[in-house]
PDB file of C-alpha atoms in Angstrom:
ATOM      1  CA  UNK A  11      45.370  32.103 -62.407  1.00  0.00           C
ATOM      2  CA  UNK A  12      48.985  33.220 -62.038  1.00  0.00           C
ATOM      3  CA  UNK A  13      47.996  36.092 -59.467  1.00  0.00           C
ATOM      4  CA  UNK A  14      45.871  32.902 -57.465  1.00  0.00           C
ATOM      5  CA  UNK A  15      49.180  30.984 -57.556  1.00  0.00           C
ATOM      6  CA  UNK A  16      51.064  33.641 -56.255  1.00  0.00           C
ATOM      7  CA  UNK A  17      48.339  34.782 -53.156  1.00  0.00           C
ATOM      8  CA  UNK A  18      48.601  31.024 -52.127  1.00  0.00           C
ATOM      9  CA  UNK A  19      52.177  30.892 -51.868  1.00  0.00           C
ATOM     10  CA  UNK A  20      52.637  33.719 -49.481  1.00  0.00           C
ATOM     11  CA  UNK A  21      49.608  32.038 -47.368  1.00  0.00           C
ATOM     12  CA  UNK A  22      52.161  28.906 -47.507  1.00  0.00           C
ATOM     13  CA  UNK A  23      55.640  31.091 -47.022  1.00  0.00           C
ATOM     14  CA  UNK A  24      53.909  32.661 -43.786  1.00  0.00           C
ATOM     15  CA  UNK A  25      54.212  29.324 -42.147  1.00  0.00           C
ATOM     16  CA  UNK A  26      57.766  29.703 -41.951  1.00  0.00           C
ATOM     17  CA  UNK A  27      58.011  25.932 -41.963  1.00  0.00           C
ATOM     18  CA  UNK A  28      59.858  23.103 -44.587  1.00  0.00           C
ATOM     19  CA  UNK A  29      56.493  21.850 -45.997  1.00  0.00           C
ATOM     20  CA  UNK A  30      55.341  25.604 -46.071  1.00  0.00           C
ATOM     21  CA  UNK A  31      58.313  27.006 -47.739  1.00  0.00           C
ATOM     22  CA  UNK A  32      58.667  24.044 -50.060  1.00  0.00           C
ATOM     23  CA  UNK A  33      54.796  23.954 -51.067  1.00  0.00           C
ATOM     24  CA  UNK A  34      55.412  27.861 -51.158  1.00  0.00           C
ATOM     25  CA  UNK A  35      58.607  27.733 -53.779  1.00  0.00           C
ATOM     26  CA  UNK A  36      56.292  25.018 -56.026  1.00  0.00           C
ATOM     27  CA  UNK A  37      53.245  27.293 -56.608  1.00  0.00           C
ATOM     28  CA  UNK A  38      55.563  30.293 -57.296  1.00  0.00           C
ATOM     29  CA  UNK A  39      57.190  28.303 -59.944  1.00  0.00           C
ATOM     30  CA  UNK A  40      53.811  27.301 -61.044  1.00  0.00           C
ATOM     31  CA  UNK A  41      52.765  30.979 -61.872  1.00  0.00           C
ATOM     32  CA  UNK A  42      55.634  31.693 -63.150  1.00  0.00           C
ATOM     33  CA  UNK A  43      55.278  29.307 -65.809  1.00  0.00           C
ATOM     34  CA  UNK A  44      51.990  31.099 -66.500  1.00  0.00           C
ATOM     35  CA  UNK A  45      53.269  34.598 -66.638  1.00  0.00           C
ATOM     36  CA  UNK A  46      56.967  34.584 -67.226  1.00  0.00           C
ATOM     37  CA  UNK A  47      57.286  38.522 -66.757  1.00  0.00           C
ATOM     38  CA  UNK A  48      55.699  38.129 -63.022  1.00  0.00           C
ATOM     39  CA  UNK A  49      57.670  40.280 -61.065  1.00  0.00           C
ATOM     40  CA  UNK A  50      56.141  39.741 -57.861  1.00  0.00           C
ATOM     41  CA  UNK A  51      56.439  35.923 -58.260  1.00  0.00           C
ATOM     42  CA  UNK A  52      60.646  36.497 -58.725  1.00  0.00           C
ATOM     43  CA  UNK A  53      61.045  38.770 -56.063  1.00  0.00           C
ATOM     44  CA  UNK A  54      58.951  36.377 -53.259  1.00  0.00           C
ATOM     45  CA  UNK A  55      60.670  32.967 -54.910  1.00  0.00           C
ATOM     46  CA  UNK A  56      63.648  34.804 -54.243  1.00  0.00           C
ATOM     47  CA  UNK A  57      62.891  35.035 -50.212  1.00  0.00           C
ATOM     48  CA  UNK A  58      61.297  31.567 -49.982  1.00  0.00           C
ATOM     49  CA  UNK A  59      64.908  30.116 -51.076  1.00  0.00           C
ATOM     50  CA  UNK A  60      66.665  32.187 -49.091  1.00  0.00           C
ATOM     51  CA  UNK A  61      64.871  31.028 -45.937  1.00  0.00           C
ATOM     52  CA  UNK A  62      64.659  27.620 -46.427  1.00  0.00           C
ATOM     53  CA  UNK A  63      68.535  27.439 -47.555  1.00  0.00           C
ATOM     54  CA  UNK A  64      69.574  29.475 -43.706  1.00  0.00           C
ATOM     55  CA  UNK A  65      67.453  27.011 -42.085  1.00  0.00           C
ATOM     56  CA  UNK A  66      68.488  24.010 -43.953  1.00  0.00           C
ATOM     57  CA  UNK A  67      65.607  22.543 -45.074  1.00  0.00           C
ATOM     58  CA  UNK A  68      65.285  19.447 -47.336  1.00  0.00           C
ATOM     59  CA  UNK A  69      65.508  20.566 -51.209  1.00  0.00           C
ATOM     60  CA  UNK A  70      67.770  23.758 -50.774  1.00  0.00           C
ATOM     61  CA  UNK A  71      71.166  23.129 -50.427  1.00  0.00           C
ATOM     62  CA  UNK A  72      72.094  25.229 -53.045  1.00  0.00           C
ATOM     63  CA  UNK A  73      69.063  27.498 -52.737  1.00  0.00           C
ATOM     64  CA  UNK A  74      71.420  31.036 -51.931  1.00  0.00           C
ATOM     65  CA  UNK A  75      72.347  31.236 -55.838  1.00  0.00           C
ATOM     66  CA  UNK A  76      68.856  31.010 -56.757  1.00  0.00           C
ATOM     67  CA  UNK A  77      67.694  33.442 -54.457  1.00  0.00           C
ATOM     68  CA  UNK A  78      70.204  36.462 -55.889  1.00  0.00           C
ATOM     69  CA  UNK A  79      68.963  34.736 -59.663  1.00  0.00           C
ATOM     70  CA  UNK A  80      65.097  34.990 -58.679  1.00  0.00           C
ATOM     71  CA  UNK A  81      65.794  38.412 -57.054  1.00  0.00           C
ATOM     72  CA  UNK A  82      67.315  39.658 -60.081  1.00  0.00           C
ATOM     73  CA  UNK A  83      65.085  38.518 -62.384  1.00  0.00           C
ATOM     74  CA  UNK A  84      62.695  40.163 -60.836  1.00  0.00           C
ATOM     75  CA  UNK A  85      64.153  43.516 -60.772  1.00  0.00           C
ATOM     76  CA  UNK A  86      64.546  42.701 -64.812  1.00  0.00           C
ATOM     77  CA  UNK A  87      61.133  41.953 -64.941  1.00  0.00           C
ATOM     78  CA  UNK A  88      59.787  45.351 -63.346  1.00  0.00           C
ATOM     79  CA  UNK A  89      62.518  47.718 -62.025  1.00  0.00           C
ATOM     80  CA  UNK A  90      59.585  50.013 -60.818  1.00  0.00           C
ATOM     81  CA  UNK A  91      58.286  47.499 -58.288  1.00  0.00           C
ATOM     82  CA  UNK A  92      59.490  48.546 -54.869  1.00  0.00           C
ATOM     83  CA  UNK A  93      59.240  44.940 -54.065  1.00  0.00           C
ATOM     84  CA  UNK A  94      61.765  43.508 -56.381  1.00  0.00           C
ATOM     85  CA  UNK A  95      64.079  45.762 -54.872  1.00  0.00           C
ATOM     86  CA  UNK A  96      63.385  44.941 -51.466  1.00  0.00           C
ATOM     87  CA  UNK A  97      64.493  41.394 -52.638  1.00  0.00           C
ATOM     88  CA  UNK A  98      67.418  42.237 -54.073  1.00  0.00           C
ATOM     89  CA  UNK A  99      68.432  44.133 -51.618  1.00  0.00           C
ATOM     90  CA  UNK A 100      67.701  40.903 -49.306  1.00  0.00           C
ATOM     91  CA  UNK A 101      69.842  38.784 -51.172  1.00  0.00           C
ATOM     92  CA  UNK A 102      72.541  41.249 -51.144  1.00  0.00           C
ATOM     93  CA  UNK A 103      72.214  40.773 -47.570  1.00  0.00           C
ATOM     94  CA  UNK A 104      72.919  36.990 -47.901  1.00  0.00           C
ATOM     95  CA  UNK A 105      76.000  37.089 -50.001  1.00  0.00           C
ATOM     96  CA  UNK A 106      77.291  39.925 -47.209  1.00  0.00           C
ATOM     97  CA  UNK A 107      77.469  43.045 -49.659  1.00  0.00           C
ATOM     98  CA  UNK A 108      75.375  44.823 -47.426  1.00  0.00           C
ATOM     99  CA  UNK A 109      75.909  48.293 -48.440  1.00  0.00           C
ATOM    100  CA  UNK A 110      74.490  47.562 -52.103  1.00  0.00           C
ATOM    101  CA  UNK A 111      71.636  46.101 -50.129  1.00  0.00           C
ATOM    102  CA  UNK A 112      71.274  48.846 -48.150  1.00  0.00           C
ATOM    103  CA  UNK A 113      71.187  50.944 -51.478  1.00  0.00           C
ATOM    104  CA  UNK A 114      68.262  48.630 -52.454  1.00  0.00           C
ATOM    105  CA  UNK A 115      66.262  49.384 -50.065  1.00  0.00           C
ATOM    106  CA  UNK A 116      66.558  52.777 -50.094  1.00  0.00           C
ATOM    107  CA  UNK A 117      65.586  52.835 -53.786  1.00  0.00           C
ATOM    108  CA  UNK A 118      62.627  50.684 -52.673  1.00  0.00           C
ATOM    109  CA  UNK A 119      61.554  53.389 -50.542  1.00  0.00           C
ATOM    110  CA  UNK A 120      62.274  55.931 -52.999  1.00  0.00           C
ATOM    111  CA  UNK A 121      59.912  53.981 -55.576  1.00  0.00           C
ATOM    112  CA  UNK A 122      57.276  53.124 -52.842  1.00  0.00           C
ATOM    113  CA  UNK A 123      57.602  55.272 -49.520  1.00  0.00           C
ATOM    114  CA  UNK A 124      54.594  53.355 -48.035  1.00  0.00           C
ATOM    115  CA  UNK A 125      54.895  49.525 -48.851  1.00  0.00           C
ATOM    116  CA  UNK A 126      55.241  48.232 -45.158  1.00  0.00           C
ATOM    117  CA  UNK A 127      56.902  44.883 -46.772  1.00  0.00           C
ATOM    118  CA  UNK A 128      59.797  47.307 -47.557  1.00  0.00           C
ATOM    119  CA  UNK A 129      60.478  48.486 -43.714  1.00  0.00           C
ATOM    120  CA  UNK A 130      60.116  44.900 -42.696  1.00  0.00           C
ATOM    121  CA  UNK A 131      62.953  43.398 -44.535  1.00  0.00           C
ATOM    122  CA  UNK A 132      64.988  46.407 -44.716  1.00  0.00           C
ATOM    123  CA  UNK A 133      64.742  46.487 -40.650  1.00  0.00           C
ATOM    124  CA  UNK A 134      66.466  42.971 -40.569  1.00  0.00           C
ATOM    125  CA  UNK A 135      69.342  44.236 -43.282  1.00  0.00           C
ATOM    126  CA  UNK A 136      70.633  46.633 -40.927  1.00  0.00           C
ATOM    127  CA  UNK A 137      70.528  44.453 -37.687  1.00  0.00           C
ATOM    128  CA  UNK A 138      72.482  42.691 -39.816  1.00  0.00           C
ATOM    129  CA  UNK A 139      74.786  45.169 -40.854  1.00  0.00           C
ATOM    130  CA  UNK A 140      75.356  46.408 -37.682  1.00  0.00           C
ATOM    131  CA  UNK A 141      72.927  48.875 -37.234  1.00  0.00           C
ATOM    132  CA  UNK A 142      70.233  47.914 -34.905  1.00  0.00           C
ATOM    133  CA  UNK A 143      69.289  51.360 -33.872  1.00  0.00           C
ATOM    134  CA  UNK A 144      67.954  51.855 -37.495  1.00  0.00           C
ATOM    135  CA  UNK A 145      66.586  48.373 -37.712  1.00  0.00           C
ATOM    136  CA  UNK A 146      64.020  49.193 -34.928  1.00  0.00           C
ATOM    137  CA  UNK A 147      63.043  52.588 -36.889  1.00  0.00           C
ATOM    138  CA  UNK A 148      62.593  50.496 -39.426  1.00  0.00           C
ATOM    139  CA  UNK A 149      59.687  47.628 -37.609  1.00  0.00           C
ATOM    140  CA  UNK A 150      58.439  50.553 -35.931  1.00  0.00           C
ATOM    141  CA  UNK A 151      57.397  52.275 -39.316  1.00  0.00           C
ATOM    142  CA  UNK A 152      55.916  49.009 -40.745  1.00  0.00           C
ATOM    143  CA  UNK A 153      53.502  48.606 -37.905  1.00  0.00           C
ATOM    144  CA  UNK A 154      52.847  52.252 -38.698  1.00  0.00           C
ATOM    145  CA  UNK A 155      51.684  51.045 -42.028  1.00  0.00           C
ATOM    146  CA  UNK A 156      50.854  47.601 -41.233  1.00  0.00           C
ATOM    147  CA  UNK A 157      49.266  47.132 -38.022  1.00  0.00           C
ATOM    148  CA  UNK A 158      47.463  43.489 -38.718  1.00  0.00           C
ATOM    149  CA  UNK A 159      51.358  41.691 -37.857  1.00  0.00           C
ATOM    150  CA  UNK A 160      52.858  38.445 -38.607  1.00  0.00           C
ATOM    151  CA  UNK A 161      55.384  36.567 -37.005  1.00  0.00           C
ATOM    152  CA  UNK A 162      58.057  38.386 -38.862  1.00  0.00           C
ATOM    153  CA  UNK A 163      57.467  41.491 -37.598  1.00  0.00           C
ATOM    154  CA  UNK A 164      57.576  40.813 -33.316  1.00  0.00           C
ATOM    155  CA  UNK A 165      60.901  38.728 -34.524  1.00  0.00           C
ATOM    156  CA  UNK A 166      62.590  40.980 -36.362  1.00  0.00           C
ATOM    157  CA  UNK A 167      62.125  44.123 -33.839  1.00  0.00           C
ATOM    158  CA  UNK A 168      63.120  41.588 -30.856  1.00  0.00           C
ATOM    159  CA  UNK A 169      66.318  40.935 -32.811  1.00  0.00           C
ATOM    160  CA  UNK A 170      66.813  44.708 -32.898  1.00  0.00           C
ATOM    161  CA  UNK A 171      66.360  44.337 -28.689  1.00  0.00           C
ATOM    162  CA  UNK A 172      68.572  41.867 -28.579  1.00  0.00           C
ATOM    163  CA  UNK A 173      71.451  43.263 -30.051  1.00  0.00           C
ATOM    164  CA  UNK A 174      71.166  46.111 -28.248  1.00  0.00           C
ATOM    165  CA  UNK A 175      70.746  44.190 -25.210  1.00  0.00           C
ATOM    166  CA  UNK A 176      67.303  45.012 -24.599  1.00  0.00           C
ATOM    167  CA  UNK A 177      67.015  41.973 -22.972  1.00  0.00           C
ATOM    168  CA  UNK A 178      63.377  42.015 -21.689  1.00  0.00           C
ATOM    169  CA  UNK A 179      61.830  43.732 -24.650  1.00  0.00           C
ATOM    170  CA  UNK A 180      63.673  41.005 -27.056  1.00  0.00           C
ATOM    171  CA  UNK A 181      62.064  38.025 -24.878  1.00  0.00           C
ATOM    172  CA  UNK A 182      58.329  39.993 -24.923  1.00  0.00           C
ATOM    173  CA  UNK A 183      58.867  40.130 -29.002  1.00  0.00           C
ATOM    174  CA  UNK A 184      60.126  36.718 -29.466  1.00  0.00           C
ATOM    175  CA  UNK A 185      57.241  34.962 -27.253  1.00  0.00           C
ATOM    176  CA  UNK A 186      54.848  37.189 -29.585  1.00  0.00           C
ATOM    177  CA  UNK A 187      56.301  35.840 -32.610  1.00  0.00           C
ATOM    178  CA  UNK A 188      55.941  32.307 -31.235  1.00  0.00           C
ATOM    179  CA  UNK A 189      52.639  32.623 -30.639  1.00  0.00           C
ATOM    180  CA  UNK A 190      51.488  33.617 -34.190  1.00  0.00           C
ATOM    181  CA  UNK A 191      53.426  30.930 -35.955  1.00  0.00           C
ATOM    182  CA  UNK A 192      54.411  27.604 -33.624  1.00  0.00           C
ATOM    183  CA  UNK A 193      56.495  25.696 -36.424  1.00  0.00           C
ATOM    184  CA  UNK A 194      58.562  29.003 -36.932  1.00  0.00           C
ATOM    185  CA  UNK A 195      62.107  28.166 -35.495  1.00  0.00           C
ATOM    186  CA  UNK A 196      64.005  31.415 -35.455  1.00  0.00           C
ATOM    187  CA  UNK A 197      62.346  33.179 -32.472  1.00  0.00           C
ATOM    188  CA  UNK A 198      63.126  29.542 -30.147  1.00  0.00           C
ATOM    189  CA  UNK A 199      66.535  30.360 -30.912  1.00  0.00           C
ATOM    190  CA  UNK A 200      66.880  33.440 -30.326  1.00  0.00           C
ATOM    191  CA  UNK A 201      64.887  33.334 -27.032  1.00  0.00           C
ATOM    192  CA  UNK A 202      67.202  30.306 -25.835  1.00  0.00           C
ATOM    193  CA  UNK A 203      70.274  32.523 -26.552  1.00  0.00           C
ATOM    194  CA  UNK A 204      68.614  35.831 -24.621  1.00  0.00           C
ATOM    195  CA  UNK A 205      67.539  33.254 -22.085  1.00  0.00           C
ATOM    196  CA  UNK A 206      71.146  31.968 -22.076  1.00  0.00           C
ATOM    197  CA  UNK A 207      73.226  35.402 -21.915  1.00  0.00           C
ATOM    198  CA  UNK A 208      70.758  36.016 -18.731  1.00  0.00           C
ATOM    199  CA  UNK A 209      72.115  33.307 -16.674  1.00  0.00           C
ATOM    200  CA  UNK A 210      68.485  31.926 -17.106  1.00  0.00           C
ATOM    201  CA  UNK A 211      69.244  28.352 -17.704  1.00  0.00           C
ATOM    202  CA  UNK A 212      66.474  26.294 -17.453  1.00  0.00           C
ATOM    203  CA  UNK A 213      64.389  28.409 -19.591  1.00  0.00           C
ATOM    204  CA  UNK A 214      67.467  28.691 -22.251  1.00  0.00           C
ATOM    205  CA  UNK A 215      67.499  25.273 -22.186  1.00  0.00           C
ATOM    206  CA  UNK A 216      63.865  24.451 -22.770  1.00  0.00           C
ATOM    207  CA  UNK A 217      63.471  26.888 -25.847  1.00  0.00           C
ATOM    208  CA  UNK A 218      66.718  25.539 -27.259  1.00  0.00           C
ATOM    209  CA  UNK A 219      65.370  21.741 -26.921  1.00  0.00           C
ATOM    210  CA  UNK A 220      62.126  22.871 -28.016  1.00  0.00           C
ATOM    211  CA  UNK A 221      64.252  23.812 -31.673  1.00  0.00           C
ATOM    212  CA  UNK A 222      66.389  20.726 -31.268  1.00  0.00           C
ATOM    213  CA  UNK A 223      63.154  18.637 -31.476  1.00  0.00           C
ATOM    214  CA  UNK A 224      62.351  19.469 -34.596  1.00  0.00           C
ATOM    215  CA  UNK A 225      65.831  19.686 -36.133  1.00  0.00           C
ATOM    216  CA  UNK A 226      68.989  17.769 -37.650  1.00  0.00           C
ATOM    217  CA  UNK A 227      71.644  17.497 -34.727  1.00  0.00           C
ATOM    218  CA  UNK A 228      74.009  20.347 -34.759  1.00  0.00           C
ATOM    219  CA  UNK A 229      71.603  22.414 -37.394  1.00  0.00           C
ATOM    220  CA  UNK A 230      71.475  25.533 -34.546  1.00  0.00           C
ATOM    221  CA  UNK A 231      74.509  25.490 -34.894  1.00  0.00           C
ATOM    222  CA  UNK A 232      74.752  25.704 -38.918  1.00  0.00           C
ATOM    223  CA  UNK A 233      71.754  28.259 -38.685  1.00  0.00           C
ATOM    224  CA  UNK A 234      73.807  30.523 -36.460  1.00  0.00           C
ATOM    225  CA  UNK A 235      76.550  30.382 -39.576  1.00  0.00           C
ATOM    226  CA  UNK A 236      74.545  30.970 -42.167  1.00  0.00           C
ATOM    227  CA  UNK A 237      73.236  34.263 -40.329  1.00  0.00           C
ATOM    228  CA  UNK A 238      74.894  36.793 -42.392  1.00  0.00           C
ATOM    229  CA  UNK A 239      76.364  39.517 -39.854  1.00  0.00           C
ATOM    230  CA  UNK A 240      78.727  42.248 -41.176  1.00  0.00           C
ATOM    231  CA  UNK A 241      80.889  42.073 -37.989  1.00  0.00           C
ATOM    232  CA  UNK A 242      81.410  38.691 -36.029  1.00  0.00           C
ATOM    233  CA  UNK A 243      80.165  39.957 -32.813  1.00  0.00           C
ATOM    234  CA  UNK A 244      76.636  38.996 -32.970  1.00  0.00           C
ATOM    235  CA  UNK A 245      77.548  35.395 -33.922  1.00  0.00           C
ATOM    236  CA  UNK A 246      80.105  35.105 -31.007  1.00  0.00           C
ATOM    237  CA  UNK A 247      77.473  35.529 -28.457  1.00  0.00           C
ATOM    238  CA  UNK A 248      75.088  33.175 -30.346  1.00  0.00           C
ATOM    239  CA  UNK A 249      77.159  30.548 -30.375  1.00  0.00           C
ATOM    240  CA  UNK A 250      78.620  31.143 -26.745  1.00  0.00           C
ATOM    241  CA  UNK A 251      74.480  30.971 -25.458  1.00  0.00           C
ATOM    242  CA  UNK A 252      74.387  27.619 -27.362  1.00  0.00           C
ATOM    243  CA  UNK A 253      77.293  26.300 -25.785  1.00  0.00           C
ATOM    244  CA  UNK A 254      75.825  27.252 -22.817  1.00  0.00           C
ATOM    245  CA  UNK A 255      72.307  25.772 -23.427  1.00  0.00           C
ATOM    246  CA  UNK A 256      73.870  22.561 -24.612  1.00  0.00           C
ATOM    247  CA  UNK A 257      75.794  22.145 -21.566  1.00  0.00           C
ATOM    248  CA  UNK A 258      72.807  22.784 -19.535  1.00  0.00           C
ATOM    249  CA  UNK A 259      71.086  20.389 -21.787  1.00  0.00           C
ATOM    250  CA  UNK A 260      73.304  17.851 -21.107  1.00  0.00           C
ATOM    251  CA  UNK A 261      73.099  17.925 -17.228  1.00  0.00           C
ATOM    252  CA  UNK A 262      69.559  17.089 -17.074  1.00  0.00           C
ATOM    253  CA  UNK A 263      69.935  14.642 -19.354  1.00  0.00           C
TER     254      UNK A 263
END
């Protein structure tokens, strides 16, 4: 019954939406309550608060301490589990110690060499750490392993693009990772911001209002924050495209 719980909420997590990710964190508690020494359950709690505190949705203001707490627990629960690592390491991420994250990951490997989850997640670590070049290494070996994508996947190797300044490869990935998930709000911003550092206005400005749409005023802006970059590069430029696409915004208005 517990393992049922737990299969539904990563059908409900994959939406990537505030009624997924909330109906998502519920049923994980719900097995948990069944089988207290569910690993698994921890370790994919621990990513469900983690996104819906970056993307500020209702219910997880303070949602960042409970996703290190979940992630812990369950590395306590099994420390053998790849996967418990691979959310630890995440968390890591979020709190910016990034090279103990890092160190996760690798041990996640080490325990489970081909669990494509592990690539995934450990891709987007290192475009956040600063390391892009690895990140796409990274996607490109969970596709090896995994070739029946998400959303996830075309997002986080377009983010690797886009840092490098891959420009036209990053916009491919993003529109791909629209396409499998609609209510999924990361790839509109970072295709308005790609859009934006292109001098492509109009188009900047229709992803960005696309994400607006759907959004608290001045969340993109809070999002961008909450992104946790080792260096402050990245989030320069994002915010500098969303000045841009705001202004743009405005005209038509």
């Amino acid at each position: 019954e517990a393992y049922e719980l737990y299969l539904n909420a990563r059908a409900e997590n994959v939406k990537m939406d505030p009624k997924g990710t909330s109906e998502g964190v519920r049923l994980l508690k719900a097995a948990i309550a069944i089988d207290p020494g569910f690993a698994a359950a921890y370790a994919t709690l621990s990513g469900a608060q983690q996104h819906g505190w970056t993307f500020l949705f209702p219910g997880f203001e303070d949602a960042l301490g409970r996703c290190l707490e979940m992630a812990r627990r369950g590395v306590e629960a099994d420390g053998t589990m790849g996967l418990t690592h691979v959310r630890l390491g995440w968390a890591l991420t979020f709190v910016h110690r990034h090279d103990e994250g890092i160190a996760g990951f690798e041990h996640a490997i080490e325990l489970e060499p081909n669990a494509p989850e592990t690539y995934l997640w450990f891709a987007e670590a290192l475009n956040y750490a600063g390391d892009p070049a690895r990140g796409l290494k990274m996607a490109r070996r969970f596709i090896e392993l995994d070739p029946a994508m998400g959303p996830l996947h075309p997002l986080v190797e377009g983010h690797s693009h886009y840092l490098m300044r891959n420009y036209q490869a990053a916009i491919d990935c993003f529109k791909y990772s629209i396409s499998l998930a609609e209510g999924f709000q990361l790839p509109y911003l970072l295709l308005g911001i790609v859009y934006s550092e292109l001098g492509r206005e109009d188009e900047a400005a229709a992803a960005i209002t696309l994400m607006r749409e759907s959004l608290p005023p001045n969340m993109l802006e809070a999002v961008v924050q909450r992104l946790p970059y080792r260096d402050e590069e990245p989030r320069r430029r994002m915010a500098e495209a969303l000045a841009l696409a705001a202004t743009s915004i405005s005209k038509k208005a």
